[in-house]
């Protein structure tokens, strides 16, 4: 109920969001640290060896959360880009820019860990399979978004162009997700689904979810930190930033 | 790791390195930015 009393629109202003992000960031960073320690302990000391894949399946505790985060971050980035284009809110564009590097990192990790799992299990590092190829396209979309933004000097035009790319590219996310159903792929189907019981042991599932939560909290923390930099950079000529700099002396 | 050590550690170590690199990168970016803004603020006042 107390949350309903907060004027959320106030926080769409960079000047109001900057201190709020600074207050929230340490909490998410702390949560990410605790969850990572718990997740790693479970990954190596609690989860048992898989009867089929042996110890190699432990790569899944990184691979699956990284793949989920790569798609989730892209969708959030596209939503912010759309909000920025529709409502012309400065903070939305800054959020989209701040999400892209972390999204690209998780996409790379999903591909990297997938290759390291694929070699011993499939006998190959890479196949031009629908799931793998669409995930690679996601990495190119992230790189394209960041490159486009960096290549255009006028910040407003850069935001518009990269925002459009983010929105168009979001069509790739359902393609990644459903690729294993739509096409005959080497990549296995989803281990976890909302309408089916999970096809893995509970302890393995819990470990995977703890690692996902850890990655999620990490993403929020690093994006809040980065968006504070974006805000300062883009609002450097505004009065409140000048005052902030005066206060810091 | 049952003969899969290279694959498993290769995954975990690269993940840790990338996350560490990202953290160092943003901290460095903020430091440089704050220095630049402080210089700008001094110049404006002067």
Short mmCIF file of C-alpha atoms in Angstrom, two decimals:
data_model
loop_
_atom_site.label_atom_id
_atom_site.label_comp_id
_atom_site.label_asym_id
_atom_site.label_seq_id
_atom_site.Cartn_x
_atom_site.Cartn_y
_atom_site.Cartn_z
CA UNK A 1 0.00 0.00 0.00
CA UNK A 2 2.87 2.33 0.85
CA UNK A 3 4.25 1.73 -2.65
CA UNK A 4 0.99 3.00 -4.16
CA UNK A 5 1.58 6.38 -2.48
CA UNK A 6 4.92 6.91 -4.27
CA UNK A 7 4.93 9.17 -7.30
CA UNK A 8 6.72 6.84 -9.72
CA UNK A 9 6.72 9.42 -12.53
CA UNK A 10 9.06 11.50 -10.42
CA UNK A 11 11.72 8.82 -10.93
CA UNK A 12 11.53 9.03 -14.71
CA UNK A 13 13.56 12.23 -14.35
CA UNK A 14 17.33 11.57 -14.42
CA UNK A 15 17.91 14.05 -11.57
CA UNK A 16 15.53 12.12 -9.26
CA UNK A 17 16.61 8.68 -10.41
CA UNK A 18 20.35 9.34 -9.94
CA UNK A 19 20.30 9.36 -6.08
CA UNK A 20 17.69 6.55 -5.98
CA UNK A 21 19.93 4.33 -8.16
CA UNK A 22 22.86 5.13 -5.86
CA UNK A 23 20.85 3.97 -2.83
CA UNK A 24 19.54 0.78 -4.48
CA UNK A 25 22.77 -0.37 -6.11
CA UNK A 26 24.61 -1.64 -2.96
CA UNK A 27 21.59 -3.75 -1.94
CA UNK A 28 21.46 -5.52 -5.29
CA UNK A 29 25.25 -5.93 -5.33
CA UNK A 30 25.08 -7.48 -1.85
CA UNK A 31 22.28 -9.83 -2.88
CA UNK A 32 24.20 -10.81 -6.02
CA UNK A 33 27.30 -11.62 -3.95
CA UNK A 34 25.40 -13.77 -1.42
CA UNK A 35 23.46 -15.61 -4.15
CA UNK A 36 26.64 -16.21 -6.20
CA UNK A 37 28.43 -17.72 -3.18
CA UNK A 38 25.41 -19.94 -2.39
CA UNK A 39 24.94 -20.85 -6.07
CA UNK A 40 28.60 -21.78 -6.57
CA UNK A 41 28.61 -23.85 -3.37
CA UNK A 42 25.52 -25.72 -4.58
CA UNK A 43 26.96 -26.10 -8.10
CA UNK A 44 30.13 -27.82 -6.90
CA UNK A 45 29.36 -29.37 -3.50
CA UNK A 46 25.61 -30.06 -3.28
CA UNK A 47 24.40 -30.96 -6.78
CA UNK A 48 25.30 -34.60 -7.51
CA UNK A 49 27.14 -35.86 -10.59
CA UNK A 50 24.80 -36.46 -13.51
CA UNK A 51 24.46 -40.14 -14.42
CA UNK A 52 24.65 -39.43 -18.17
CA UNK A 53 26.78 -36.31 -18.60
CA UNK A 54 29.08 -36.75 -15.61
CA UNK A 55 30.67 -33.57 -14.25
CA UNK A 56 30.34 -31.71 -17.58
CA UNK A 57 26.70 -30.91 -16.81
CA UNK A 58 27.88 -28.41 -14.15
CA UNK A 59 28.47 -26.03 -17.08
CA UNK A 60 24.66 -25.81 -17.26
CA UNK A 61 24.58 -23.84 -13.99
CA UNK A 62 26.27 -21.01 -15.90
CA UNK A 63 25.03 -21.70 -19.43
CA UNK A 64 21.26 -21.77 -18.82
CA UNK A 65 21.10 -18.67 -16.55
CA UNK A 66 23.36 -16.76 -19.00
CA UNK A 67 21.13 -17.72 -21.94
CA UNK A 68 17.97 -16.70 -20.03
CA UNK A 69 19.54 -13.39 -19.03
CA UNK A 70 20.69 -12.70 -22.61
CA UNK A 71 17.07 -12.89 -23.83
CA UNK A 72 15.48 -11.22 -20.82
CA UNK A 73 17.87 -8.25 -20.91
CA UNK A 74 17.22 -7.78 -24.63
CA UNK A 75 13.45 -7.63 -24.07
CA UNK A 76 13.87 -5.12 -21.21
CA UNK A 77 16.26 -3.07 -23.38
CA UNK A 78 13.74 -3.03 -26.25
CA UNK A 79 10.93 -1.96 -23.86
CA UNK A 80 13.07 0.94 -22.60
CA UNK A 81 13.99 1.86 -26.18
CA UNK A 82 10.29 1.85 -27.14
CA UNK A 83 9.37 3.99 -24.11
CA UNK A 84 12.13 6.41 -25.06
CA UNK A 85 10.88 6.67 -28.64
CA UNK A 86 7.19 6.96 -27.76
CA UNK A 87 7.30 9.22 -24.70
CA UNK A 88 10.66 10.85 -25.40
CA UNK A 89 11.84 10.08 -21.86
CA UNK A 90 15.57 10.65 -21.51
CA UNK A 91 16.01 8.09 -18.75
CA UNK A 92 14.57 5.26 -20.91
CA UNK A 93 17.26 5.74 -23.54
CA UNK A 94 19.92 5.82 -20.82
CA UNK A 95 18.58 2.57 -19.35
CA UNK A 96 18.61 0.89 -22.77
CA UNK A 97 22.24 1.97 -23.31
CA UNK A 98 23.22 0.72 -19.86
CA UNK A 99 21.64 -2.70 -20.38
CA UNK A 100 23.32 -3.46 -23.72
CA UNK A 101 26.90 -4.27 -22.57
CA UNK A 102 25.70 -6.65 -19.84
CA UNK A 103 23.27 -8.29 -22.26
CA UNK A 104 26.07 -8.75 -24.78
CA UNK A 105 28.29 -10.26 -22.09
CA UNK A 106 25.65 -12.82 -21.08
CA UNK A 107 25.00 -13.67 -24.74
CA UNK A 108 28.72 -14.28 -25.28
CA UNK A 109 28.83 -16.40 -22.10
CA UNK A 110 25.84 -18.46 -23.27
CA UNK A 111 27.63 -19.16 -26.57
CA UNK A 112 31.02 -19.78 -24.93
CA UNK A 113 29.75 -22.14 -22.24
CA UNK A 114 27.49 -23.81 -24.82
CA UNK A 115 30.54 -24.53 -26.98
CA UNK A 116 32.45 -25.88 -23.96
CA UNK A 117 29.53 -28.17 -23.14
CA UNK A 118 28.93 -29.10 -26.78
CA UNK A 119 32.44 -30.37 -27.46
CA UNK A 120 32.38 -33.27 -24.95
CA UNK A 121 28.62 -33.96 -25.31
CA UNK A 122 27.98 -33.48 -29.05
CA UNK A 123 31.55 -33.91 -30.25
CA UNK A 124 31.65 -30.41 -31.75
CA UNK A 125 32.14 -26.84 -30.53
CA UNK A 126 29.58 -25.40 -32.90
CA UNK A 127 26.83 -26.36 -35.34
CA UNK A 128 24.70 -24.02 -37.47
CA UNK A 129 21.68 -25.15 -35.51
CA UNK A 130 18.62 -22.83 -35.23
CA UNK A 131 19.06 -22.24 -31.48
CA UNK A 132 22.79 -21.53 -31.70
CA UNK A 133 22.51 -19.39 -34.80
CA UNK A 134 19.65 -17.26 -33.42
CA UNK A 135 21.62 -16.75 -30.19
CA UNK A 136 24.62 -15.63 -32.28
CA UNK A 137 22.31 -13.18 -34.08
CA UNK A 138 21.32 -11.84 -30.64
CA UNK A 139 25.00 -11.13 -29.94
CA UNK A 140 25.25 -9.27 -33.26
CA UNK A 141 22.13 -7.28 -32.36
CA UNK A 142 23.67 -6.19 -29.07
CA UNK A 143 26.93 -5.27 -30.82
CA UNK A 144 24.95 -3.47 -33.54
CA UNK A 145 22.98 -1.50 -30.94
CA UNK A 146 26.14 -0.35 -29.15
CA UNK A 147 28.04 0.37 -32.37
CA UNK A 148 25.19 2.37 -33.87
CA UNK A 149 24.86 4.45 -30.73
CA UNK A 150 28.60 5.12 -30.68
CA UNK A 151 28.84 5.87 -34.40
CA UNK A 152 26.34 8.75 -34.53
CA UNK A 153 27.57 12.04 -33.07
CA UNK A 154 24.17 13.60 -32.39
CA UNK A 155 22.93 11.84 -29.19
CA UNK A 156 19.23 12.23 -30.07
CA UNK A 157 19.66 10.70 -33.51
CA UNK A 158 21.88 7.98 -32.04
CA UNK A 159 19.21 7.13 -29.47
CA UNK A 160 16.51 7.00 -32.14
CA UNK A 161 18.50 4.82 -34.54
CA UNK A 162 19.73 2.36 -31.90
CA UNK A 163 16.26 2.31 -30.30
CA UNK A 164 14.70 1.31 -33.60
CA UNK A 165 17.26 -1.47 -34.02
CA UNK A 166 16.50 -2.73 -30.49
CA UNK A 167 12.75 -2.81 -31.21
CA UNK A 168 13.10 -4.55 -34.58
CA UNK A 169 15.58 -7.03 -33.13
CA UNK A 170 13.22 -8.14 -30.37
CA UNK A 171 11.57 -10.44 -32.92
CA UNK A 172 14.67 -12.63 -32.57
CA UNK A 173 13.90 -13.45 -28.91
CA UNK A 174 10.82 -15.67 -29.53
CA UNK A 175 12.75 -17.21 -32.44
CA UNK A 176 15.53 -18.23 -30.01
CA UNK A 177 13.04 -19.53 -27.47
CA UNK A 178 10.85 -21.53 -29.86
CA UNK A 179 13.60 -22.55 -32.31
CA UNK A 180 13.87 -25.98 -30.67
CA UNK A 181 10.15 -26.56 -31.33
CA UNK A 182 9.88 -24.98 -34.77
CA UNK A 183 12.92 -26.65 -36.31
CA UNK A 184 14.67 -29.95 -35.99
CA UNK A 185 17.66 -28.91 -33.89
CA UNK A 186 20.60 -30.62 -32.24
CA UNK A 187 20.00 -28.43 -29.20
CA UNK A 188 17.65 -30.14 -26.73
CA UNK A 189 14.23 -28.72 -25.83
CA UNK A 190 13.48 -26.65 -22.74
CA UNK A 191 14.29 -28.43 -19.46
CA UNK A 192 11.96 -26.08 -17.60
CA UNK A 193 8.56 -25.01 -18.83
CA UNK A 194 5.51 -23.44 -17.21
CA UNK A 195 3.12 -26.18 -18.35
CA UNK A 196 5.31 -29.25 -17.71
CA UNK A 197 7.14 -30.73 -14.74
CA UNK A 198 10.90 -30.05 -14.92
CA UNK A 199 12.96 -32.82 -16.53
CA UNK A 200 15.78 -32.56 -13.98
CA UNK A 201 16.36 -33.38 -10.32
CA UNK A 202 15.01 -30.80 -7.84
CA UNK A 203 18.46 -29.98 -6.43
CA UNK A 204 19.81 -29.28 -9.92
CA UNK A 205 16.79 -27.10 -10.70
CA UNK A 206 17.15 -25.17 -7.43
CA UNK A 207 20.88 -24.60 -8.10
CA UNK A 208 20.09 -23.32 -11.57
CA UNK A 209 17.44 -20.96 -10.20
CA UNK A 210 19.81 -19.65 -7.50
CA UNK A 211 22.44 -18.92 -10.17
CA UNK A 212 19.78 -17.23 -12.32
CA UNK A 213 18.76 -15.02 -9.40
CA UNK A 214 22.44 -14.21 -8.77
CA UNK A 215 22.89 -13.14 -12.41
CA UNK A 216 19.67 -11.16 -12.22
CA UNK A 217 20.73 -9.26 -9.09
CA UNK A 218 24.18 -8.67 -10.62
CA UNK A 219 22.57 -7.26 -13.76
CA UNK A 220 20.40 -4.84 -11.76
CA UNK A 221 23.40 -3.70 -9.69
CA UNK A 222 25.76 -3.15 -12.64
CA UNK A 223 23.06 -1.48 -14.75
CA UNK A 224 22.20 0.91 -11.90
CA UNK A 225 25.90 1.75 -11.57
CA UNK A 226 26.28 2.25 -15.32
CA UNK A 227 23.10 4.30 -15.69
CA UNK A 228 24.44 6.71 -13.06
CA UNK A 229 27.46 7.25 -15.34
CA UNK A 230 25.16 7.68 -18.36
CA UNK A 231 23.07 10.24 -16.46
CA UNK A 232 26.12 12.26 -15.43
CA UNK A 233 27.56 12.11 -18.93
CA UNK A 234 24.41 13.16 -20.76
CA UNK A 235 23.23 15.70 -18.17
CA UNK A 236 26.67 17.23 -17.55
CA UNK A 237 25.53 20.68 -18.67
CA UNK A 238 22.50 20.75 -16.38
CA UNK A 239 22.41 22.72 -13.18
CA UNK A 240 21.87 19.79 -10.83
CA UNK A 241 25.05 18.05 -12.06
CA UNK A 242 27.04 21.27 -11.56
CA UNK A 243 25.62 21.51 -8.03
CA UNK A 244 26.45 17.88 -7.39
CA UNK A 245 30.04 18.47 -8.45
CA UNK A 246 30.22 21.50 -6.15
CA UNK A 247 28.97 19.38 -3.24
CA UNK A 248 31.59 16.70 -3.93
CA UNK A 249 34.48 19.17 -3.50
CA UNK B 1 35.99 -33.31 -12.78
CA UNK B 2 35.93 -36.75 -14.43
CA UNK B 3 38.04 -35.70 -17.42
CA UNK B 4 35.89 -32.62 -18.11
CA UNK B 5 37.93 -30.19 -15.97
CA UNK B 6 39.06 -28.04 -18.91
CA UNK B 7 35.50 -27.56 -20.12
CA UNK B 8 33.98 -26.91 -16.68
CA UNK B 9 36.74 -24.59 -15.41
CA UNK B 10 36.93 -22.94 -18.82
CA UNK B 11 33.29 -21.95 -18.39
CA UNK B 12 33.47 -20.79 -14.78
CA UNK B 13 36.80 -18.95 -15.11
CA UNK B 14 35.80 -17.05 -18.26
CA UNK B 15 32.49 -16.09 -16.58
CA UNK B 16 34.36 -14.80 -13.50
CA UNK B 17 36.88 -12.92 -15.66
CA UNK B 18 34.20 -11.24 -17.78
CA UNK B 19 32.17 -10.20 -14.74
CA UNK B 20 35.32 -8.85 -13.04
CA UNK B 21 36.28 -6.99 -16.23
CA UNK B 22 32.82 -5.43 -16.49
CA UNK B 23 32.92 -4.27 -12.85
CA UNK B 24 36.42 -2.76 -13.28
CA UNK B 25 35.32 -1.12 -16.55
CA UNK B 26 32.31 0.68 -15.02
CA UNK B 27 34.23 1.75 -11.90
CA UNK B 28 37.01 3.12 -14.11
CA UNK B 29 34.48 4.88 -16.34
CA UNK B 30 32.90 6.60 -13.32
CA UNK B 31 36.30 7.69 -11.97
CA UNK B 32 37.33 9.23 -15.30
CA UNK B 33 33.92 10.86 -15.71
CA UNK B 34 33.93 12.39 -12.21
CA UNK B 35 37.43 13.78 -12.79
CA UNK B 36 36.33 15.32 -16.10
CA UNK B 37 33.19 16.82 -14.56
CA UNK B 38 35.18 18.23 -11.63
CA UNK B 39 37.61 19.84 -14.11
CA UNK B 40 34.67 21.25 -16.09
CA UNK B 41 33.15 22.62 -12.90
CA UNK B 42 36.46 24.32 -11.95
CA UNK B 43 36.81 25.85 -15.42
CA UNK B 44 33.24 27.17 -15.36
CA UNK B 45 33.82 28.78 -11.97
CA UNK B 46 37.26 30.15 -12.89
#
